């Protein structure tokens, strides 16, 4: 199929592009490069021997978005594009609501206009709100206790997609709720390289490891967990990318929702120790206070994707750390 990836030069998008190309799909990328680099296209080409066609388009620029779809037929869109910093969304709610929701509505309207009615949406475990320490399955409560506008945009877009599917039953929509993506492609050519000060654990660890940042702050060691630090469902980004391939192979009319997680929770301190082991050197860190809004334990019920998509995460934390170190070595 000819598949358009919005936000496809980003961390998860670029890894997904590689997996789709390896399965014979024709991949094209639309991105405004607000939080990614055009060099991702070269790196995708080095891995796949294919350089995806690129459209430098902002989803808020509906005129150019329309032109893109008018000139090119796409069988399916995977919608990664969106601002994703939890902290930034709290400071800039209007920018997040306009960009993430307004951009998505533009995309959906243009897709409908040009009869492109297959969509995979990059959602997030954050839609489960403040449910702490329980296995989160696809029918767990959503939308209650979300602590930030970023998470609200993901939840609202899920509602928009549900309503669209009712109004237009020709749409095939898959919502994928990511837990905590980590790691890099084994080539060391793709990885998380945010343009800004990172929010997430692994990009922060990476910048401490390269010396760009002095020390990791471990946000709290007084949680009710085995080592006192918070726990998350960290999933290798290549497993996550493969989940998208499985999703498009099983699409049907209406809306399907799947968690993409490992089903296991790993602590922050376990991640630090795993990184140190892979790096062969200590990582400078200090114990700091809890980060407001953080939960103690968040992890997926991952059974549904395995049962219905025939997909489950197979790579380990050690794989993710090995691949992250390899990526850092390539960045030098
Ligand atoms: C993980 C753990 C922190 C940084 C968020 C979004 C979610 C998804 C993933 C996009 C927490 C701790 C972190 C640091 C730390 N994003 N930490 N020091 O908060 O689970 O989820 O990112 O879809 O939607 O909500 O991820 O990586 O920010 O934090 O101790 O410098 O690492 O306290 O326990 P989180 P995270």
Tab-separated table of C-alpha atoms and ligand atoms in Angstrom:
chain	number	residue	atom	x	y	z
A	1	UNK	CA	0.000	0.000	0.000
A	2	UNK	CA	0.960	3.647	-0.401
A	3	UNK	CA	1.074	4.964	3.140
A	4	UNK	CA	1.494	8.568	4.291
A	5	UNK	CA	3.123	9.076	7.687
A	6	UNK	CA	2.340	12.448	9.216
A	7	UNK	CA	5.160	13.263	11.627
A	8	UNK	CA	7.141	10.535	9.892
A	9	UNK	CA	10.576	12.115	10.410
A	10	UNK	CA	10.042	11.833	14.160
A	11	UNK	CA	11.234	9.175	16.571
A	12	UNK	CA	8.410	6.662	16.235
A	13	UNK	CA	7.464	7.662	12.689
A	14	UNK	CA	10.922	7.052	11.264
A	15	UNK	CA	11.181	3.629	12.904
A	16	UNK	CA	7.730	2.759	11.553
A	17	UNK	CA	8.746	3.909	8.058
A	18	UNK	CA	11.633	1.400	8.101
A	19	UNK	CA	9.383	-1.461	9.168
A	20	UNK	CA	6.723	-0.631	6.554
A	21	UNK	CA	9.283	-0.348	3.742
A	22	UNK	CA	10.778	-3.705	4.733
A	23	UNK	CA	7.339	-5.222	4.191
A	24	UNK	CA	7.025	-3.791	0.705
A	25	UNK	CA	4.851	-0.765	1.392
A	26	UNK	CA	5.432	2.548	-0.399
A	27	UNK	CA	6.008	5.102	2.375
A	28	UNK	CA	5.749	8.874	2.045
A	29	UNK	CA	6.274	11.394	4.856
A	30	UNK	CA	4.606	14.695	5.700
A	31	UNK	CA	6.180	16.737	8.472
A	32	UNK	CA	6.743	20.359	9.553
A	33	UNK	CA	10.058	19.434	11.241
A	34	UNK	CA	9.101	21.258	14.463
A	35	UNK	CA	10.567	18.446	16.559
A	36	UNK	CA	12.523	16.321	14.083
A	37	UNK	CA	15.216	16.630	11.446
A	38	UNK	CA	15.090	16.196	7.670
A	39	UNK	CA	18.184	13.966	7.996
A	40	UNK	CA	15.838	11.223	9.179
A	41	UNK	CA	15.036	10.681	5.475
A	42	UNK	CA	18.699	9.959	4.697
A	43	UNK	CA	18.932	7.582	7.623
A	44	UNK	CA	15.772	5.758	6.544
A	45	UNK	CA	17.374	5.457	3.092
A	46	UNK	CA	20.638	4.092	4.529
A	47	UNK	CA	18.670	1.365	6.305
A	48	UNK	CA	16.015	0.644	3.684
A	49	UNK	CA	17.641	1.722	0.396
A	50	UNK	CA	14.518	3.790	-0.138
A	51	UNK	CA	14.227	7.516	0.487
A	52	UNK	CA	10.581	8.325	1.226
A	53	UNK	CA	9.029	11.181	-0.710
A	54	UNK	CA	8.778	14.137	1.662
A	55	UNK	CA	6.152	16.852	1.967
A	56	UNK	CA	7.230	19.840	4.103
A	57	UNK	CA	3.727	20.667	5.239
A	58	UNK	CA	2.179	21.827	8.508
A	59	UNK	CA	-1.188	20.268	9.277
A	60	UNK	CA	-2.460	23.756	10.136
A	61	UNK	CA	-1.708	24.824	6.545
A	62	UNK	CA	-4.904	23.335	5.113
A	63	UNK	CA	-4.308	24.733	1.622
A	64	UNK	CA	-1.020	22.873	1.185
A	65	UNK	CA	-2.389	19.836	2.958
A	66	UNK	CA	-5.255	19.773	0.448
A	67	UNK	CA	-2.829	20.152	-2.463
A	68	UNK	CA	-0.790	17.212	-1.178
A	69	UNK	CA	-3.812	14.926	-1.142
A	70	UNK	CA	-5.156	16.325	-4.424
A	71	UNK	CA	-1.930	15.469	-6.233
A	72	UNK	CA	-1.191	12.166	-4.523
A	73	UNK	CA	-3.444	9.231	-3.675
A	74	UNK	CA	-2.715	7.528	-0.344
A	75	UNK	CA	-4.229	4.194	0.644
A	76	UNK	CA	-3.746	4.835	4.366
A	77	UNK	CA	-2.456	7.484	6.747
A	78	UNK	CA	-0.563	6.861	9.963
A	79	UNK	CA	-0.970	10.035	11.994
A	80	UNK	CA	2.044	10.628	14.242
A	81	UNK	CA	2.248	14.416	13.888
A	82	UNK	CA	1.595	16.262	17.112
A	83	UNK	CA	3.242	18.218	19.868
A	84	UNK	CA	4.007	15.837	22.732
A	85	UNK	CA	5.632	17.586	25.662
A	86	UNK	CA	3.534	17.189	28.790
A	87	UNK	CA	5.246	20.104	30.537
A	88	UNK	CA	5.077	22.406	27.515
A	89	UNK	CA	1.380	21.627	27.047
A	90	UNK	CA	0.686	22.900	30.561
A	91	UNK	CA	2.435	26.193	29.721
A	92	UNK	CA	0.962	26.509	26.210
A	93	UNK	CA	-2.487	24.867	26.189
A	94	UNK	CA	-3.902	26.860	23.279
A	95	UNK	CA	-0.936	25.972	21.060
A	96	UNK	CA	-1.407	22.297	21.912
A	97	UNK	CA	-5.164	22.283	21.358
A	98	UNK	CA	-4.839	24.180	18.079
A	99	UNK	CA	-1.923	22.136	16.774
A	100	UNK	CA	-2.955	18.654	17.824
A	101	UNK	CA	-6.726	18.876	17.473
A	102	UNK	CA	-6.948	21.535	14.747
A	103	UNK	CA	-4.260	19.779	12.752
A	104	UNK	CA	-6.013	16.437	13.081
A	105	UNK	CA	-9.371	17.867	12.000
A	106	UNK	CA	-7.714	19.397	8.923
A	107	UNK	CA	-6.170	16.045	8.130
A	108	UNK	CA	-9.438	14.145	8.553
A	109	UNK	CA	-11.382	16.621	6.418
A	110	UNK	CA	-8.835	16.404	3.607
A	111	UNK	CA	-8.703	12.604	3.853
A	112	UNK	CA	-12.492	12.439	3.588
A	113	UNK	CA	-12.528	14.884	0.659
A	114	UNK	CA	-10.103	12.733	-1.323
A	115	UNK	CA	-11.638	9.443	-0.204
A	116	UNK	CA	-8.674	8.282	1.848
A	117	UNK	CA	-10.501	6.446	4.615
A	118	UNK	CA	-7.913	4.330	6.401
A	119	UNK	CA	-6.211	5.803	9.449
A	120	UNK	CA	-3.933	4.651	12.252
A	121	UNK	CA	-3.749	7.179	15.092
A	122	UNK	CA	-0.817	7.561	17.454
A	123	UNK	CA	-2.489	7.815	20.850
A	124	UNK	CA	-1.040	7.447	24.307
A	125	UNK	CA	-1.455	5.667	27.624
A	126	UNK	CA	-1.963	9.116	29.055
A	127	UNK	CA	-5.650	8.840	28.065
A	128	UNK	CA	-6.079	6.401	30.970
A	129	UNK	CA	-5.698	9.374	33.304
A	130	UNK	CA	-4.691	8.893	36.921
A	131	UNK	CA	-5.351	5.158	37.373
A	132	UNK	CA	-2.300	4.071	39.344
A	133	UNK	CA	-0.862	0.603	39.792
A	134	UNK	CA	-3.513	-1.263	37.817
A	135	UNK	CA	-3.117	-3.159	34.563
A	136	UNK	CA	-4.567	-0.806	31.947
A	137	UNK	CA	-6.622	-2.642	29.322
A	138	UNK	CA	-8.330	-1.111	26.290
A	139	UNK	CA	-11.667	-1.064	28.107
A	140	UNK	CA	-10.221	0.629	31.194
A	141	UNK	CA	-11.673	4.036	31.964
A	142	UNK	CA	-10.286	6.895	29.892
A	143	UNK	CA	-10.523	10.659	30.016
A	144	UNK	CA	-10.729	11.011	33.777
A	145	UNK	CA	-7.818	12.503	35.736
A	146	UNK	CA	-5.706	13.434	32.743
A	147	UNK	CA	-3.232	15.928	34.183
A	148	UNK	CA	-2.199	17.896	31.105
A	149	UNK	CA	-3.445	19.410	27.830
A	150	UNK	CA	-1.232	17.066	25.797
A	151	UNK	CA	-3.042	14.072	27.225
A	152	UNK	CA	-6.394	15.809	26.796
A	153	UNK	CA	-5.681	16.320	23.083
A	154	UNK	CA	-5.037	12.596	22.644
A	155	UNK	CA	-8.267	11.759	24.467
A	156	UNK	CA	-10.303	14.316	22.518
A	157	UNK	CA	-8.937	13.124	19.192
A	158	UNK	CA	-9.960	9.578	20.132
A	159	UNK	CA	-13.513	10.878	20.671
A	160	UNK	CA	-13.430	12.705	17.340
A	161	UNK	CA	-12.378	9.493	15.595
A	162	UNK	CA	-15.158	7.498	17.263
A	163	UNK	CA	-17.748	10.067	16.119
A	164	UNK	CA	-16.317	10.174	12.590
A	165	UNK	CA	-16.570	6.395	12.297
A	166	UNK	CA	-20.259	6.573	13.270
A	167	UNK	CA	-20.939	9.299	10.721
A	168	UNK	CA	-18.943	7.618	7.957
A	169	UNK	CA	-18.838	3.810	8.283
A	170	UNK	CA	-16.456	3.588	5.331
A	171	UNK	CA	-13.621	4.711	7.616
A	172	UNK	CA	-11.254	2.079	8.989
A	173	UNK	CA	-9.601	3.564	12.082
A	174	UNK	CA	-7.084	2.013	14.474
A	175	UNK	CA	-6.146	3.815	17.674
A	176	UNK	CA	-2.818	2.712	19.127
A	177	UNK	CA	-2.129	3.697	22.738
A	178	UNK	CA	1.634	3.837	23.283
A	179	UNK	CA	3.126	3.275	26.671
A	180	UNK	CA	6.735	4.417	27.093
A	181	UNK	CA	8.784	4.062	23.905
A	182	UNK	CA	12.547	3.659	24.361
A	183	UNK	CA	15.529	2.419	22.377
A	184	UNK	CA	16.673	2.837	18.789
A	185	UNK	CA	17.023	0.937	15.552
A	186	UNK	CA	19.902	-1.586	15.698
A	187	UNK	CA	21.736	0.324	12.940
A	188	UNK	CA	22.262	3.228	15.318
A	189	UNK	CA	20.948	5.535	12.594
A	190	UNK	CA	17.529	6.312	14.050
A	191	UNK	CA	16.802	7.404	17.574
A	192	UNK	CA	15.232	9.944	19.834
A	193	UNK	CA	17.026	13.225	19.284
A	194	UNK	CA	14.609	15.932	20.407
A	195	UNK	CA	15.352	19.476	19.398
A	196	UNK	CA	14.584	20.720	22.867
A	197	UNK	CA	15.299	20.002	26.536
A	198	UNK	CA	13.862	16.518	26.966
A	199	UNK	CA	10.963	15.719	29.236
A	200	UNK	CA	11.128	11.970	29.003
A	201	UNK	CA	13.428	9.704	30.964
A	202	UNK	CA	15.490	8.157	28.192
A	203	UNK	CA	16.310	11.302	26.176
A	204	UNK	CA	17.350	12.889	29.479
A	205	UNK	CA	19.568	9.900	30.331
A	206	UNK	CA	21.051	10.122	26.824
A	207	UNK	CA	21.929	13.805	27.204
A	208	UNK	CA	23.506	13.148	30.610
A	209	UNK	CA	25.486	10.292	29.097
A	210	UNK	CA	26.889	12.549	26.351
A	211	UNK	CA	27.649	15.282	28.876
A	212	UNK	CA	25.153	17.742	27.364
A	213	UNK	CA	23.316	17.718	30.693
A	214	UNK	CA	25.116	17.328	34.007
A	215	UNK	CA	23.002	14.924	36.004
A	216	UNK	CA	19.767	12.969	35.866
A	217	UNK	CA	17.207	13.863	38.504
A	218	UNK	CA	15.341	10.757	39.608
A	219	UNK	CA	11.929	12.163	40.425
A	220	UNK	CA	11.137	10.516	43.719
A	221	UNK	CA	12.329	7.378	45.515
A	222	UNK	CA	9.505	7.240	48.034
A	223	UNK	CA	6.866	5.510	45.915
A	224	UNK	CA	5.278	2.279	47.119
A	225	UNK	CA	7.378	0.184	44.707
A	226	UNK	CA	10.171	-2.354	45.293
A	227	UNK	CA	12.989	0.180	44.929
A	228	UNK	CA	10.928	3.288	45.724
A	229	UNK	CA	11.181	4.765	42.240
A	230	UNK	CA	8.257	4.984	39.832
A	231	UNK	CA	7.554	2.226	37.320
A	232	UNK	CA	6.508	2.379	33.676
A	233	UNK	CA	5.867	0.041	30.752
A	234	UNK	CA	8.955	0.770	28.653
A	235	UNK	CA	8.587	-0.680	25.139
A	236	UNK	CA	11.316	-0.870	22.494
A	237	UNK	CA	10.488	1.532	19.660
A	238	UNK	CA	11.089	-1.198	17.061
A	239	UNK	CA	8.449	-3.377	18.748
A	240	UNK	CA	6.193	-0.331	18.724
A	241	UNK	CA	6.834	0.189	14.995
A	242	UNK	CA	6.059	-3.471	14.299
A	243	UNK	CA	2.786	-3.003	16.140
A	244	UNK	CA	1.773	-0.497	13.459
A	245	UNK	CA	2.500	-3.010	10.706
A	246	UNK	CA	0.329	-5.566	12.475
A	247	UNK	CA	-2.428	-2.985	12.956
A	248	UNK	CA	-2.723	-2.074	9.274
A	249	UNK	CA	-2.765	-5.754	8.328
A	250	UNK	CA	-5.867	-6.270	10.472
A	251	UNK	CA	-7.929	-3.149	9.856
A	252	UNK	CA	-11.698	-3.272	9.445
A	253	UNK	CA	-14.519	-0.767	9.251
A	254	UNK	CA	-15.103	1.209	12.440
A	255	UNK	CA	-12.674	1.853	15.277
A	256	UNK	CA	-10.223	-0.644	16.797
A	257	UNK	CA	-8.214	0.271	19.897
A	258	UNK	CA	-5.001	-1.432	21.027
A	259	UNK	CA	-2.425	-0.880	23.741
A	260	UNK	CA	1.142	-1.106	22.542
A	261	UNK	CA	3.080	-2.047	25.640
A	262	UNK	CA	5.018	-4.984	27.059
A	263	UNK	CA	2.629	-5.704	29.933
A	264	UNK	CA	5.555	-5.329	32.371
A	265	UNK	CA	6.523	-2.425	34.631
A	266	UNK	CA	10.169	-1.445	35.067
A	267	UNK	CA	11.390	1.111	37.597
A	268	UNK	CA	13.300	4.281	36.889
A	269	UNK	CA	16.221	2.990	38.935
A	270	UNK	CA	16.199	-0.291	37.013
A	271	UNK	CA	16.425	1.760	33.814
A	272	UNK	CA	19.348	3.766	35.176
A	273	UNK	CA	21.186	0.586	36.194
A	274	UNK	CA	20.443	-1.078	32.851
A	275	UNK	CA	21.823	1.957	31.028
A	276	UNK	CA	24.954	2.000	33.193
A	277	UNK	CA	25.504	-1.696	32.491
A	278	UNK	CA	25.144	-1.189	28.733
A	279	UNK	CA	27.336	1.937	28.786
A	280	UNK	CA	29.945	0.304	31.001
A	281	UNK	CA	30.135	3.433	33.114
A	282	UNK	CA	28.180	5.118	35.917
A	283	UNK	CA	25.461	7.636	35.049
A	284	UNK	CA	25.507	10.792	37.211
A	285	UNK	CA	22.145	11.102	38.969
A	286	UNK	CA	20.571	12.479	42.097
A	287	UNK	CA	17.335	11.690	43.869
A	288	UNK	CA	14.958	14.644	43.534
A	289	UNK	CA	11.399	15.270	44.608
A	290	UNK	CA	8.452	13.689	42.847
A	291	UNK	CA	7.353	15.362	39.588
A	292	UNK	CA	3.824	16.779	39.969
A	293	UNK	CA	1.250	14.634	38.195
A	294	UNK	CA	3.407	11.517	38.055
A	295	UNK	CA	1.849	8.181	38.910
A	296	UNK	CA	3.705	5.421	40.755
A	297	UNK	CA	3.050	2.469	38.448
A	298	UNK	CA	1.731	2.513	34.877
A	299	UNK	CA	1.687	-0.583	32.671
A	300	UNK	CA	-0.342	-2.123	29.866
A	301	UNK	CA	-2.594	-5.046	29.513
A	302	UNK	CA	-1.131	-6.157	26.184
A	303	UNK	CA	-3.203	-9.272	25.573
A	304	UNK	CA	-5.668	-7.781	23.066
A	305	UNK	CA	-3.034	-6.841	20.479
A	306	UNK	CA	-1.515	-10.288	20.767
A	307	UNK	CA	-4.872	-12.017	20.375
A	308	UNK	CA	-6.267	-9.861	17.568
A	309	UNK	CA	-3.177	-8.561	15.764
A	310	UNK	CA	-0.819	-11.432	16.399
A	311	UNK	CA	1.656	-8.870	17.767
A	312	UNK	CA	3.523	-8.710	21.057
A	313	UNK	CA	6.611	-6.932	22.263
A	314	UNK	CA	9.674	-9.161	22.013
A	315	UNK	CA	12.680	-6.887	22.627
A	316	UNK	CA	13.982	-6.325	26.130
A	317	UNK	CA	15.150	-3.377	28.223
A	318	UNK	CA	18.693	-4.643	27.673
A	319	UNK	CA	18.086	-4.565	23.889
A	320	UNK	CA	16.806	-1.004	24.212
A	321	UNK	CA	19.836	0.113	26.198
A	322	UNK	CA	22.273	-1.615	23.839
A	323	UNK	CA	20.607	0.052	20.858
A	324	UNK	CA	20.520	3.443	22.606
A	325	UNK	CA	24.263	3.292	23.307
A	326	UNK	CA	24.845	2.302	19.677
A	327	UNK	CA	22.763	5.286	18.533
A	328	UNK	CA	24.714	7.634	20.800
A	329	UNK	CA	27.974	6.305	19.375
A	330	UNK	CA	26.719	7.043	15.860
A	331	UNK	CA	25.793	10.595	16.863
A	332	UNK	CA	29.398	11.368	17.824
B	1	LIG	C1	8.918	8.190	33.022
B	1	LIG	C2	9.368	8.052	34.464
B	1	LIG	C3	9.329	10.099	35.673
B	1	LIG	C4	12.485	12.154	33.520
B	1	LIG	C5	4.994	10.595	29.328
B	1	LIG	C6	3.700	10.995	28.743
B	1	LIG	C7	3.139	9.897	27.905
B	1	LIG	C8	4.163	9.446	26.904
B	1	LIG	C9	5.462	9.056	27.577
B	1	LIG	C10	3.849	10.470	24.765
B	1	LIG	C11	8.504	8.865	35.425
B	1	LIG	C12	10.754	9.566	35.553
B	1	LIG	C13	11.565	11.191	33.922
B	1	LIG	C14	13.550	12.507	34.373
B	1	LIG	C15	12.747	10.908	35.987
B	1	LIG	N1	4.432	10.458	25.974
B	1	LIG	N2	11.709	10.592	35.126
B	1	LIG	N3	13.645	11.866	35.586
B	1	LIG	O1	5.636	10.563	32.344
B	1	LIG	O2	5.546	8.017	32.033
B	1	LIG	O3	4.821	9.502	30.187
B	1	LIG	O4	5.888	10.207	28.303
B	1	LIG	O5	2.971	9.753	24.387
B	1	LIG	O6	2.011	10.393	27.226
B	1	LIG	O7	2.792	11.238	29.785
B	1	LIG	O8	7.216	9.364	30.774
B	1	LIG	O9	9.636	9.505	30.405
B	1	LIG	O10	8.415	11.563	31.297
B	1	LIG	O11	8.754	9.584	32.759
B	1	LIG	O12	12.854	10.339	37.100
B	1	LIG	O13	14.407	13.372	34.081
B	1	LIG	O14	10.681	8.564	34.561
B	1	LIG	O15	9.125	10.640	36.957
B	1	LIG	O16	8.374	8.147	36.636
B	1	LIG	P1	5.781	9.374	31.465
B	1	LIG	P2	8.553	10.074	31.260
